[in-house]
PDB file of C-alpha atoms and ligand atoms in Angstrom:
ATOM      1  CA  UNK A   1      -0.645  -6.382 -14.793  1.00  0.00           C
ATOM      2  CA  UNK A   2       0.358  -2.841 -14.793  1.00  0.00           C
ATOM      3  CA  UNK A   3      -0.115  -0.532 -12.377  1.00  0.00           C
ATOM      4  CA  UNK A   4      -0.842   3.286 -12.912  1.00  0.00           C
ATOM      5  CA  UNK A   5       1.243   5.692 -10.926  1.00  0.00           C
ATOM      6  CA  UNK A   6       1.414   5.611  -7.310  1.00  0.00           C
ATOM      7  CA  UNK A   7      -0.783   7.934  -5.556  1.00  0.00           C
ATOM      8  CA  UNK A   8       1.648   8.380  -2.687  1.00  0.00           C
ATOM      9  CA  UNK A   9       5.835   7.942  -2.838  1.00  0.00           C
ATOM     10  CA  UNK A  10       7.391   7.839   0.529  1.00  0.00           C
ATOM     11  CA  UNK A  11      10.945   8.513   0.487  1.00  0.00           C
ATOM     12  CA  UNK A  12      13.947   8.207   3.002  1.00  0.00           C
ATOM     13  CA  UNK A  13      16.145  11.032   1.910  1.00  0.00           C
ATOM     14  CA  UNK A  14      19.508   9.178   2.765  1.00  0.00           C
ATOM     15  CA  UNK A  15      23.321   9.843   2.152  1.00  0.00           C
ATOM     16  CA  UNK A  16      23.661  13.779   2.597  1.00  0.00           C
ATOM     17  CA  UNK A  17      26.023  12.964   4.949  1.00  0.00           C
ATOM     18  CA  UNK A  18      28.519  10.782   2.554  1.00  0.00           C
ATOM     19  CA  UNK A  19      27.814  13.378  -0.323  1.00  0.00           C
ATOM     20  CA  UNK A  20      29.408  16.019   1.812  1.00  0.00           C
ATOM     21  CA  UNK A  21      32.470  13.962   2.576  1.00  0.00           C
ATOM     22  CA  UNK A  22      33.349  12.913  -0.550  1.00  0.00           C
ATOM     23  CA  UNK A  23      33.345  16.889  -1.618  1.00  0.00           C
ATOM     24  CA  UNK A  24      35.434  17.744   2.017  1.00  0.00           C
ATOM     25  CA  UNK A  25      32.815  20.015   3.351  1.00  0.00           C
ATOM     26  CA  UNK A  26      30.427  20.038   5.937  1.00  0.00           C
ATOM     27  CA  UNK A  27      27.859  17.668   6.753  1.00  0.00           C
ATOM     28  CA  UNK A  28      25.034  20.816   7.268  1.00  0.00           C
ATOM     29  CA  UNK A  29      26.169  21.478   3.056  1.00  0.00           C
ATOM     30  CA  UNK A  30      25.141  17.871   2.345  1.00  0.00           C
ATOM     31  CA  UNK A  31      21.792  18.382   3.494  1.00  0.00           C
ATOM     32  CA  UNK A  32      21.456  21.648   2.491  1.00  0.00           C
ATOM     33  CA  UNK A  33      21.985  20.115  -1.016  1.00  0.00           C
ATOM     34  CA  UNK A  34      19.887  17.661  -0.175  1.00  0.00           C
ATOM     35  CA  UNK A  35      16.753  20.249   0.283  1.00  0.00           C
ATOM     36  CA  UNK A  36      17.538  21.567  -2.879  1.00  0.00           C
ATOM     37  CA  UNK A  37      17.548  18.399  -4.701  1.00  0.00           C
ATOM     38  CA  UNK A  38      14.084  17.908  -3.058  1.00  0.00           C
ATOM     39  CA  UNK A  39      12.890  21.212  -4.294  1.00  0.00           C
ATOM     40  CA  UNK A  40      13.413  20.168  -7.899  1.00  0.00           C
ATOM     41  CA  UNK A  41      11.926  16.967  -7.721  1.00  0.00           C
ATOM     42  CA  UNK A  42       8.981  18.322  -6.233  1.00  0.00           C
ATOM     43  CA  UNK A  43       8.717  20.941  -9.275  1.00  0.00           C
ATOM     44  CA  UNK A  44       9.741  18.631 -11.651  1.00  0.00           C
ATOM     45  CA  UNK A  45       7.499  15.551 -10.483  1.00  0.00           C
ATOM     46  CA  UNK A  46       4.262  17.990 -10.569  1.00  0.00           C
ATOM     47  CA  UNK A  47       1.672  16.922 -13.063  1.00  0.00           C
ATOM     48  CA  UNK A  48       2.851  13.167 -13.093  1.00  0.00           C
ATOM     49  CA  UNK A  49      -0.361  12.311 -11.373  1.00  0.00           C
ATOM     50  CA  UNK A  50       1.594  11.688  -7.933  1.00  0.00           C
ATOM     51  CA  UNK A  51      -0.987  12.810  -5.062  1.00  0.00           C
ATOM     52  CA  UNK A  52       0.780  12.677  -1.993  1.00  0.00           C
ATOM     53  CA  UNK A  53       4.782  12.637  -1.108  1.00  0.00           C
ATOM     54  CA  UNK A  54       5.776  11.962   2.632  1.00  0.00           C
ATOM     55  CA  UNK A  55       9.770  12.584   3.278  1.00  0.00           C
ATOM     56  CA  UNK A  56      11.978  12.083   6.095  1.00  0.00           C
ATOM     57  CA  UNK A  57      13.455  15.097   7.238  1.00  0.00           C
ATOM     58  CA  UNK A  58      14.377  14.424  10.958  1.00  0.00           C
ATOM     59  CA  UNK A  59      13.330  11.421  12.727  1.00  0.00           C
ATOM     60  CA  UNK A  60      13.408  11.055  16.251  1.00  0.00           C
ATOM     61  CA  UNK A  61      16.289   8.774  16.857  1.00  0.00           C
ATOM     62  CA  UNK A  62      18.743  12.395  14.766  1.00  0.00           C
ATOM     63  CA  UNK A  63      18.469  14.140  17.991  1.00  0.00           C
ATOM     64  CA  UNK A  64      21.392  11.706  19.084  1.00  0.00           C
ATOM     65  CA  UNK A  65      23.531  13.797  15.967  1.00  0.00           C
ATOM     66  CA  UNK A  66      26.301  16.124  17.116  1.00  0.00           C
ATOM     67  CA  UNK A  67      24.461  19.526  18.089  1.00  0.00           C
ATOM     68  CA  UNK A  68      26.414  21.276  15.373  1.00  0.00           C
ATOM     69  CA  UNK A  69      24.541  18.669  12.742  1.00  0.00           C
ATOM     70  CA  UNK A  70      21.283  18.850  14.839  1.00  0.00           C
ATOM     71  CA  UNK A  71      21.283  22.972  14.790  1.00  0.00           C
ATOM     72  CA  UNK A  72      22.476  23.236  11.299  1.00  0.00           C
ATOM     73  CA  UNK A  73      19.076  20.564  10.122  1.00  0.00           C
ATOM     74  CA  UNK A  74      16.749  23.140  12.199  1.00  0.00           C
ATOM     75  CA  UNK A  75      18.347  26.078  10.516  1.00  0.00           C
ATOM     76  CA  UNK A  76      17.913  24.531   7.053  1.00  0.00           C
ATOM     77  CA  UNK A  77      13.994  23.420   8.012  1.00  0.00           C
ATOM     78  CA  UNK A  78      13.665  27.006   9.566  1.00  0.00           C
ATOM     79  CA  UNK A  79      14.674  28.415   6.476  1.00  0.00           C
ATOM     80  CA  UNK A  80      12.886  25.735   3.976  1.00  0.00           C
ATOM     81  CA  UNK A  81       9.759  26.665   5.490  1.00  0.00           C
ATOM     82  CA  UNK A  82      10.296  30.192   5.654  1.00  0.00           C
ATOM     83  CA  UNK A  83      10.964  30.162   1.905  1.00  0.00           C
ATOM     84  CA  UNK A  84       7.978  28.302   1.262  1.00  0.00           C
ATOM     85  CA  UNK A  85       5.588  30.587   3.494  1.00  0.00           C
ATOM     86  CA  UNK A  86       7.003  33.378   0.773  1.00  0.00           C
ATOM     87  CA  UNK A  87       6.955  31.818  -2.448  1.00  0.00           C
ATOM     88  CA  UNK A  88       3.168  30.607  -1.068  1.00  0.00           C
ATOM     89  CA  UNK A  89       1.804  32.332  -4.267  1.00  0.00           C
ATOM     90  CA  UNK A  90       3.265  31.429  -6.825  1.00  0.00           C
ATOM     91  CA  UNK A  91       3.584  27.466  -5.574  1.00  0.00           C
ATOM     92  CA  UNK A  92       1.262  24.378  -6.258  1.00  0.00           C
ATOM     93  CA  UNK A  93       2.225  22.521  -2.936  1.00  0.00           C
ATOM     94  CA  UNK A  94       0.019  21.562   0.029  1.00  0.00           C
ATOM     95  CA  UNK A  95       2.313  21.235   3.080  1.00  0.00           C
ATOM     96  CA  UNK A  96       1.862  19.762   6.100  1.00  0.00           C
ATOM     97  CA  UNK A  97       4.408  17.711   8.496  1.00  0.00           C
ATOM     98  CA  UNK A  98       3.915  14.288  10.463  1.00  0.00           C
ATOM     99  CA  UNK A  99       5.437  13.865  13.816  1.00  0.00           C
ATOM    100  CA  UNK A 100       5.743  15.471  17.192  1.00  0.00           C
ATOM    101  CA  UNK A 101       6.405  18.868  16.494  1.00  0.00           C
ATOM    102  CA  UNK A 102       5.883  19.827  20.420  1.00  0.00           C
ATOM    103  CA  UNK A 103       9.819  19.520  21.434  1.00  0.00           C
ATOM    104  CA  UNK A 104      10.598  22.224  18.267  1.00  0.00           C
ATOM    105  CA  UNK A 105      11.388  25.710  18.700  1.00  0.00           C
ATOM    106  CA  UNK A 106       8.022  27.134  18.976  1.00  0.00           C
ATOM    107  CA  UNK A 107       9.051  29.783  15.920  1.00  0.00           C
ATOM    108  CA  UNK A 108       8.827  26.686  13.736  1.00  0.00           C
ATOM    109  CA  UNK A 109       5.870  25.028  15.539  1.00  0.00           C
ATOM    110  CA  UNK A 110       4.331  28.521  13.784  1.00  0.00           C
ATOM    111  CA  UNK A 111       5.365  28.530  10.817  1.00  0.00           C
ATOM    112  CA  UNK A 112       4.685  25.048   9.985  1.00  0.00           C
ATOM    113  CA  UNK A 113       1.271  25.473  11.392  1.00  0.00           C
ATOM    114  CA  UNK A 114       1.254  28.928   9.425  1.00  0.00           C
ATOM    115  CA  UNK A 115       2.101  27.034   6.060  1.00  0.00           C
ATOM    116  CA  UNK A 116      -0.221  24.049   6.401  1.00  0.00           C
ATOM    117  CA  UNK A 117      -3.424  26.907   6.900  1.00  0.00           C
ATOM    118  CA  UNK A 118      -1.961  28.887   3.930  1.00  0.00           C
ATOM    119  CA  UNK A 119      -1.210  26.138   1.259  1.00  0.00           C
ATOM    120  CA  UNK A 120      -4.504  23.698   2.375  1.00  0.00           C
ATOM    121  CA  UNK A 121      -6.229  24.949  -1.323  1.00  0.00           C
ATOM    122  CA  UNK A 122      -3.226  24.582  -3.713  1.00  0.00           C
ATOM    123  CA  UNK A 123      -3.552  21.981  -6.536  1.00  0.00           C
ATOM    124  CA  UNK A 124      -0.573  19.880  -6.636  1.00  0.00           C
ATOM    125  CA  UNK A 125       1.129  17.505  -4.661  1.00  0.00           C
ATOM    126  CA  UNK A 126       0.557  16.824  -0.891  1.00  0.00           C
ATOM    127  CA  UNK A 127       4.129  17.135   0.703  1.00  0.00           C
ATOM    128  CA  UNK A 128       4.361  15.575   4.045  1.00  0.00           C
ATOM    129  CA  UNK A 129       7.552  16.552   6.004  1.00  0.00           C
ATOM    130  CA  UNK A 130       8.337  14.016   8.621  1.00  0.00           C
ATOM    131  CA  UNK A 131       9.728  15.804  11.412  1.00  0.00           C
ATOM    132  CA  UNK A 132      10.593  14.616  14.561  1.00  0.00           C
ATOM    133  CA  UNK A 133       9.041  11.664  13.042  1.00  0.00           C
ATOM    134  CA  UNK A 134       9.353   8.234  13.956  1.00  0.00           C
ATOM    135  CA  UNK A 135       7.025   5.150  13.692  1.00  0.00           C
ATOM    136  CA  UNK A 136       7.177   3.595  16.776  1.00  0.00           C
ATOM    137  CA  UNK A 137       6.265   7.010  18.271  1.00  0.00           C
ATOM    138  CA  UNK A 138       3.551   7.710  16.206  1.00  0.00           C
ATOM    139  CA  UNK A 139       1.956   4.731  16.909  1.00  0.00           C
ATOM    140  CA  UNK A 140       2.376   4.589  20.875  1.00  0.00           C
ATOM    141  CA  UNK A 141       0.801   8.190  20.848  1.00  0.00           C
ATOM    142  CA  UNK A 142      -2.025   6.892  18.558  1.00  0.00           C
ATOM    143  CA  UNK A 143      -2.716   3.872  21.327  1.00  0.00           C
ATOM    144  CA  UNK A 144      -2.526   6.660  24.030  1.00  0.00           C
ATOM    145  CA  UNK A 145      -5.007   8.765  22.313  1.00  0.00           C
ATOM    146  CA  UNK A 146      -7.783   5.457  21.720  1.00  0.00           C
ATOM    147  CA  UNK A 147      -6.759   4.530  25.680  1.00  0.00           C
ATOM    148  CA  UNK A 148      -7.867   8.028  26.693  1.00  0.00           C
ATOM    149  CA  UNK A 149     -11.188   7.338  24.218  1.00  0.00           C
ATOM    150  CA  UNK A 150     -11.763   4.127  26.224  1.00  0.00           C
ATOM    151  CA  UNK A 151     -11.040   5.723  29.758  1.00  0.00           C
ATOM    152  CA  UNK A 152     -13.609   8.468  28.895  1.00  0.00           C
ATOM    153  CA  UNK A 153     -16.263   5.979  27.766  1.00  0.00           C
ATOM    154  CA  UNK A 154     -16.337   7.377  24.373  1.00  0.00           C
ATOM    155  CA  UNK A 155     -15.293   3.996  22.844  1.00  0.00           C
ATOM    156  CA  UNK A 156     -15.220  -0.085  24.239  1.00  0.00           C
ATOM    157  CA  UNK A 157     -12.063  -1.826  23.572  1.00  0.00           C
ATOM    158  CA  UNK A 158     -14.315  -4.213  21.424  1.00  0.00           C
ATOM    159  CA  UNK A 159     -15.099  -1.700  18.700  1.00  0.00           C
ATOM    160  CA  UNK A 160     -10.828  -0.836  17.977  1.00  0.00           C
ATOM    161  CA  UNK A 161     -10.211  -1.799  14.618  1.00  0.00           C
ATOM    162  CA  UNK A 162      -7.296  -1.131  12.143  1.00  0.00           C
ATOM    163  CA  UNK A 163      -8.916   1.866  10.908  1.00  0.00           C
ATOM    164  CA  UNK A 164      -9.400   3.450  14.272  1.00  0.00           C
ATOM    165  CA  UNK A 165      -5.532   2.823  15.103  1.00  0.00           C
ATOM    166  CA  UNK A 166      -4.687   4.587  11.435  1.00  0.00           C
ATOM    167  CA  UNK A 167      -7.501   7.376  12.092  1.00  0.00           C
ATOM    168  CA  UNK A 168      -4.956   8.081  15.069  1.00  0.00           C
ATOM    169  CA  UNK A 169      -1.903   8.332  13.547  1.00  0.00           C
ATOM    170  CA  UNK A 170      -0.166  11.694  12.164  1.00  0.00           C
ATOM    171  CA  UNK A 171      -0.861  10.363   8.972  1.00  0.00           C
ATOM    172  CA  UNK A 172      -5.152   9.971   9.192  1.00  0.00           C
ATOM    173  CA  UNK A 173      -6.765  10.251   5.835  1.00  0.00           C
ATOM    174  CA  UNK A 174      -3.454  10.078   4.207  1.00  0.00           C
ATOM    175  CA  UNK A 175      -3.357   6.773   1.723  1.00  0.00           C
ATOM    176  CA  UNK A 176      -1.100   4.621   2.330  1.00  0.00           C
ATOM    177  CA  UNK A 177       2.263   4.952   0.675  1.00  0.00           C
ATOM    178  CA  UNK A 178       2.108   2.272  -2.592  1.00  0.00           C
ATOM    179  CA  UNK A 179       5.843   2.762  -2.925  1.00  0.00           C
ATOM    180  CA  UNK A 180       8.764   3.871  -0.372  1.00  0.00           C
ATOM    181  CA  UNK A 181      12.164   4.741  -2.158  1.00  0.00           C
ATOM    182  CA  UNK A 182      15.694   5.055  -0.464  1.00  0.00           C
ATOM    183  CA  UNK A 183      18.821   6.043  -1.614  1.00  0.00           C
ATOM    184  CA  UNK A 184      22.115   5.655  -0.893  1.00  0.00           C
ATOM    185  CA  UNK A 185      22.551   2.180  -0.802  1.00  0.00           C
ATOM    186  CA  UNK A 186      21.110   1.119   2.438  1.00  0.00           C
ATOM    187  CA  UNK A 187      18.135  -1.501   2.663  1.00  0.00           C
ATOM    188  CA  UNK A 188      16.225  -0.523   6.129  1.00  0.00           C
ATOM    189  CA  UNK A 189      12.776   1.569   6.957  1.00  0.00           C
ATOM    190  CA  UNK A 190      14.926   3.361   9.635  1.00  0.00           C
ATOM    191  CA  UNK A 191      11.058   3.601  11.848  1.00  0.00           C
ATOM    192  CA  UNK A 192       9.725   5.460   9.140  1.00  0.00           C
ATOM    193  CA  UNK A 193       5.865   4.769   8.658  1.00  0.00           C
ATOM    194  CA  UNK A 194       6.148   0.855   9.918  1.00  0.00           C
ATOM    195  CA  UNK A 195       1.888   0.745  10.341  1.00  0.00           C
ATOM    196  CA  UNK A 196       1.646   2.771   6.877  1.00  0.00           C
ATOM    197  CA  UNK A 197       4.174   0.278   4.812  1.00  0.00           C
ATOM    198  CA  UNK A 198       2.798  -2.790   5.111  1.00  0.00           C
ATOM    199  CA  UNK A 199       1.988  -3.783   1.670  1.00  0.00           C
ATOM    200  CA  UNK A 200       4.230  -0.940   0.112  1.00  0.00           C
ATOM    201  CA  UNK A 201       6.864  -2.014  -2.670  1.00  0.00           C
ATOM    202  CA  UNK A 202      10.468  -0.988  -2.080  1.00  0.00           C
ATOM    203  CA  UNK A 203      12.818   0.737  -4.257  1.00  0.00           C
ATOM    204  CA  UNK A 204      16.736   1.370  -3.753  1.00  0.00           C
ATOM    205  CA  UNK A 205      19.130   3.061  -5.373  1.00  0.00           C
ATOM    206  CA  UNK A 206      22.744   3.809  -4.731  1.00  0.00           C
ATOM    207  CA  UNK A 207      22.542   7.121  -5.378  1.00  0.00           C
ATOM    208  CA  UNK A 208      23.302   9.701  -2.815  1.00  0.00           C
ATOM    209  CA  UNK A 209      19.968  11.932  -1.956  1.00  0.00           C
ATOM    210  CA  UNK A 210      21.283  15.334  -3.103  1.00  0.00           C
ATOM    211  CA  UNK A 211      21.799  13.296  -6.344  1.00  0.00           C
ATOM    212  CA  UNK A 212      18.082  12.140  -6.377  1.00  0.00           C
ATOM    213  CA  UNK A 213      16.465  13.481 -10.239  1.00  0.00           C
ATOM    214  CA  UNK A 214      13.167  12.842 -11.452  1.00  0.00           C
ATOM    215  CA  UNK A 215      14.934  10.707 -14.045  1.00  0.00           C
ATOM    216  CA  UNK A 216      15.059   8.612 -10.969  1.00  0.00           C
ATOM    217  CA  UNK A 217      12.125   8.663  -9.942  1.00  0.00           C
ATOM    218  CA  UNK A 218      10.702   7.703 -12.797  1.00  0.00           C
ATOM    219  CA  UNK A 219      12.513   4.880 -13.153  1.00  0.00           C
ATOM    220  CA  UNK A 220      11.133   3.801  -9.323  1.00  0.00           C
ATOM    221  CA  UNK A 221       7.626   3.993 -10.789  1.00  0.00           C
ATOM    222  CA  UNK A 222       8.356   1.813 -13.731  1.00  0.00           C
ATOM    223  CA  UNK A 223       9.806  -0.547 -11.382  1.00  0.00           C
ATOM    224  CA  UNK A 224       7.067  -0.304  -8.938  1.00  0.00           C
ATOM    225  CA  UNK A 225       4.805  -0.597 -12.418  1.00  0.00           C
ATOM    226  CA  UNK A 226       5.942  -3.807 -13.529  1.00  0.00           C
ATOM    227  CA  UNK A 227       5.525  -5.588  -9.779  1.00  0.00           C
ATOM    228  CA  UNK A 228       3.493  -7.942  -8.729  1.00  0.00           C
ATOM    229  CA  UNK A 229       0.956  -6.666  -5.996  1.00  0.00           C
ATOM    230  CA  UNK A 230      -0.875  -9.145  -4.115  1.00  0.00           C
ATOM    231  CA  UNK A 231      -1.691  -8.152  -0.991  1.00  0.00           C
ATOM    232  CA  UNK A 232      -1.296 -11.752   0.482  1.00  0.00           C
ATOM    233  CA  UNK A 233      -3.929 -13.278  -2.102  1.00  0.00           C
ATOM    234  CA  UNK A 234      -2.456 -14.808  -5.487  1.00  0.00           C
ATOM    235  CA  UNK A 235      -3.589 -11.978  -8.534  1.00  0.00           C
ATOM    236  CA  UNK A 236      -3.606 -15.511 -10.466  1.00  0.00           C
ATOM    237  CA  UNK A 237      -4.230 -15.180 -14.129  1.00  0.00           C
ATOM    238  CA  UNK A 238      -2.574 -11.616 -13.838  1.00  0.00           C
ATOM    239  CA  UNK A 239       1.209 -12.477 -14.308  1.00  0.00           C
TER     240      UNK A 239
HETATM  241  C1  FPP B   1      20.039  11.380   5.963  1.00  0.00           C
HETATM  242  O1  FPP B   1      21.346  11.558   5.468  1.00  0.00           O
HETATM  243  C2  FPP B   1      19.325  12.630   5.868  1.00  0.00           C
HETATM  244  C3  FPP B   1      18.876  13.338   6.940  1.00  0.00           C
HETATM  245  C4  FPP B   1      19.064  12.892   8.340  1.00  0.00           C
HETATM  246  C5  FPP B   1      18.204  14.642   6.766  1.00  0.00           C
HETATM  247  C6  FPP B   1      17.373  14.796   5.542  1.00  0.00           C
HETATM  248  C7  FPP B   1      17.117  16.247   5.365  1.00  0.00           C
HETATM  249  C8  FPP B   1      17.120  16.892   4.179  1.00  0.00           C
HETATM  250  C9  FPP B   1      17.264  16.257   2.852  1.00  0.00           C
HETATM  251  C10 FPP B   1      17.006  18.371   4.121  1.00  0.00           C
HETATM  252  C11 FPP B   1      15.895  18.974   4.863  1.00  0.00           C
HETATM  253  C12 FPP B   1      14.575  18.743   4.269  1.00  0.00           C
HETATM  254  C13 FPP B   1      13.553  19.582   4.432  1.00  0.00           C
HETATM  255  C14 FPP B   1      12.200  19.174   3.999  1.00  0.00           C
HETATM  256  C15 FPP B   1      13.738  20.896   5.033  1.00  0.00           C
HETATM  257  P1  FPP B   1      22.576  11.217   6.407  1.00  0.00           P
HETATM  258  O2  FPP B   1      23.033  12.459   7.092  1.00  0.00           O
HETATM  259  O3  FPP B   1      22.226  10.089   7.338  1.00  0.00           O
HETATM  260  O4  FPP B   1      23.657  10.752   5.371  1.00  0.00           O
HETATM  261  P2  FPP B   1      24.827   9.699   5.627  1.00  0.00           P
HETATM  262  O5  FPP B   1      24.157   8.372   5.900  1.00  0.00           O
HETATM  263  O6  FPP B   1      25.558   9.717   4.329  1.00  0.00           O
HETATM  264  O7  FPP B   1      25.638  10.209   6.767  1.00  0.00           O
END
């Protein structure tokens, strides 16, 4: 049976890295391209009908990077979200980040804070910036956060259910992503949104992210369209 478009499209931004080597310059360039290539999809991919796109910007294990790669990724998010403070007007987006901002430079704690209050009424697609972001994180400070509910009596251990472990995480309220896309040939979730993936549909590509084009895209969601989503049961009579 067909499917209509995915309300939310995670995607694992990969290969920056190998796009700048291939071209001899510097790994910060790669990602810098990368961000643009972002920006374009994100104009271009308005109006599809998407609702909500979450994307991997830092995760938690890229601290680990040489500081040269680390400071040049805060520069470029510093300046990303700068830019998009600015251009606030004139864009459609709704901003707003997932993971533990706390460890950031406060200037960016701000601004991301800043952009999230002054994009909450725009129209068009939800962008989630993963940041600091990574799953197994998410969900020990989720458990932390229902332990401390317990401790103060404000909920029994009996009454924890899936939804009160997703009403935890970073991502509460958010649907969960219906398809997760990554490029540059690699085939692993990397701890992005384990809890939120668990009946998503996969998509690969070879391509290199600062390659990524909505042509692509919309090749993912014809993909995705044309799978057969079961959820564990057997959609019998459907395919
Ligand atoms: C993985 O490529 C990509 C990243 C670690 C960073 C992704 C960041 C961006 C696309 C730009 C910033 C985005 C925002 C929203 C400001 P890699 O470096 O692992 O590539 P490689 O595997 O080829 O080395």
């Amino acid at each position: 049976m067909s499917k209509g478009i995915p309300k939310h499209i995670a995607i694992i931004m990969d290969g920056n890295g190998r796009w700048a080597k291939k071209r001899l310059v510097p790994r910060v360039l790669g990602h810098r391209r990368g961000a643009e290539a972002l920006d374009r999809l994100l104009k271009d991919a308005d109006g599809m009908g998407i609702e909500h796109i979450t994307v991997y910007a830092f995760s938690t294990e890229n601290w680990k990077r040489a500081e040269e790669e680390v400071l040049g990724l805060m520069n470029l998010m510093r300046e990303y979200i700068q830019d998009y403070i600015r251009d606030n007007d004139t864009s459609r987006l709704k901003i707003d980040s997932i993971g533990d901002l706390s460890v950031l430079d406060e200037d960016i704690q701000r601004d991301i804070k800043k952009l999230k209050e002054i994009s909450k009424d725009k129209p068009g697609i939800n962008l989630h910036i993963a940041i600091n972001y990574g799953g197994r994180d998410e969900i020990t400070r989720a458990v932390r956060d229902i332990a401390q509910k317990v401790r103060a009596g404000e909920l029994s251990a009996e009454d924890i259910t899936e939804d009160t472990l997703s009403g935890c995480l970073d991502s509460a309220g958010v649907p969960d992503p219906e398809l997760i896309i990554r490029t540059s040939g690699e085939y692993r979730l990397s701890n992005f949104l384990p809890w939120q993936s668990a009946y998503s549909e996969f998509w690969f590509t070879d391509k290199l992210w600062p390659d990524f084009t909505v042509e692509d895209l919309k090749q993912a969601i014809s993909d995705y369209q044309n799978r057969d989503r079961r959820f564990g049961g057997r959609n019998e009579g459907k395919k």
